[in-house]
Phi, psi and omega in degrees: 000172182249145193229116192242124160243130191253150173309124192071352176260089228255125198262135174251122158259130199223131188180152168300166182285114193099023184268336187119349203279334179282329163306303177302320173317303191299322204275322167294345170262011171063024172296319177252173157256130163307132175290346170196166192088184163188161190264110164257146166233117191045055180062012174264122190287116166337304184287344208241000179278148177268159191307307182293312181308301171326298174318303170305348197258305180236133195226135177264127168249130193241163204292314186250103186294341184290328195256341186259007174246140175300109186279008192247350180241135157313142166316314193305302185285315171306321170287316188301316202304309166299332163308295185299312182303345200239013170087006182261174190295148178211034181284169180315321187282329188290310178301319174296344187274324175303322170307302176322308191295353184226027174059035175262101161222151001279131190327303188320318183286348167268341185297332177248028160281138182259148182323322186282354177254015181258182165272172154307323167303312189281330165309308189293315175312307156330302177270347166280337174297314175320309170295321169302326190316299189288358189063052179287173174293313192227149180234117174257115192261123177252106179036058195281000195251347185300124174096359187244137197297167168314308179298316171294340176287302186319318170303303190290324170275341166286342159324282177326323188276325180283322164311329188293318190291307205275333173275337191061044152276127169252131187273145168238113186260131145278140186183149175238016178259120200252349154310310166328294181306308185285336178296323175249340193255144162254351187223149153232148157237137179273110195248126187226128179031054167075008175237127182290118171272338186205131185209134179180191166302132180308319187289332183275331185291307172291339173272333174219069165332136168244359180250145184304308193307310179286327173299340196273313179302318192287305187297322202301335188274098199289162186190141177095202187281161176308330183284340154302319198283065171308313187328326184306304176283341181225058175320122196279010178190113182246175194064169164266157171316118173309160193295168183262311174307323180233075175298130180291154179288182182067217170268120176294354171256351181307318174320349183232352187268126193280004184259332208308136169254178169305320194287350194289325206284334215233315179251106182314103172303140169278172167273135176233149191272112186269013159111146189061031191106340212265097186244137180204146200274054178213088183306322167332288174303322168324297162311291214299313184317311196299333184299120171330165160253156191279000000 
């Protein structure tokens, strides 16, 4: 299928561990090459862009800021290196200003610190500052809030929202946390075992999921009081994701799907239009939706 990321329309890539969302994100960031298909950014094929040009178009923010920041380098060097490579101003006042843009104030106080001298939230802010240094048009953020407590998560979400307007950047957010997706993204794709099973506006996917896998993901998140969380005793989704080297025939989700019929075991479904550009690869749900109400 074709997926379009529109300027200032953030896209979420959603799915459980092992579904392939991080691999897709790394392909979008140009870190690994796709085995098939192609990616175009503003009409230019990603694989044909020079590394310097690509770095100014798309930048990654990784899940663990501690491992993605060189522990032997001070913040000053971490932030200045991409600017230096591209011949852009990297004087101390420029670096301090960039740190202050991400909420590290006063910026000069952080320039000579090492990553281990920062908190998790501060390290993630440094990682975001580094990603913004070259003024990219797209940032691919891979689970950027994992490991942060809820208060810090809200702070970083608000930060990214404000930075989007100021830097005119678009986010591709990789996440399993659907509450975060709702807060930051307008469109989403749901990935299962390397295949997109649902695509559309976040509000449509959240309010009217069209694929059983998406419904199960939504039902797996706690809501209300502990007494209301019946899913703990009766989980909506059981079993592990099958091996990517031994993909089930037909619909990849059918071994775990409560609605699977015989054809699901032999025919791999295409994405069907449920309305308003809301696509899902489930003919069973599409037929149910298409039946007129009595």
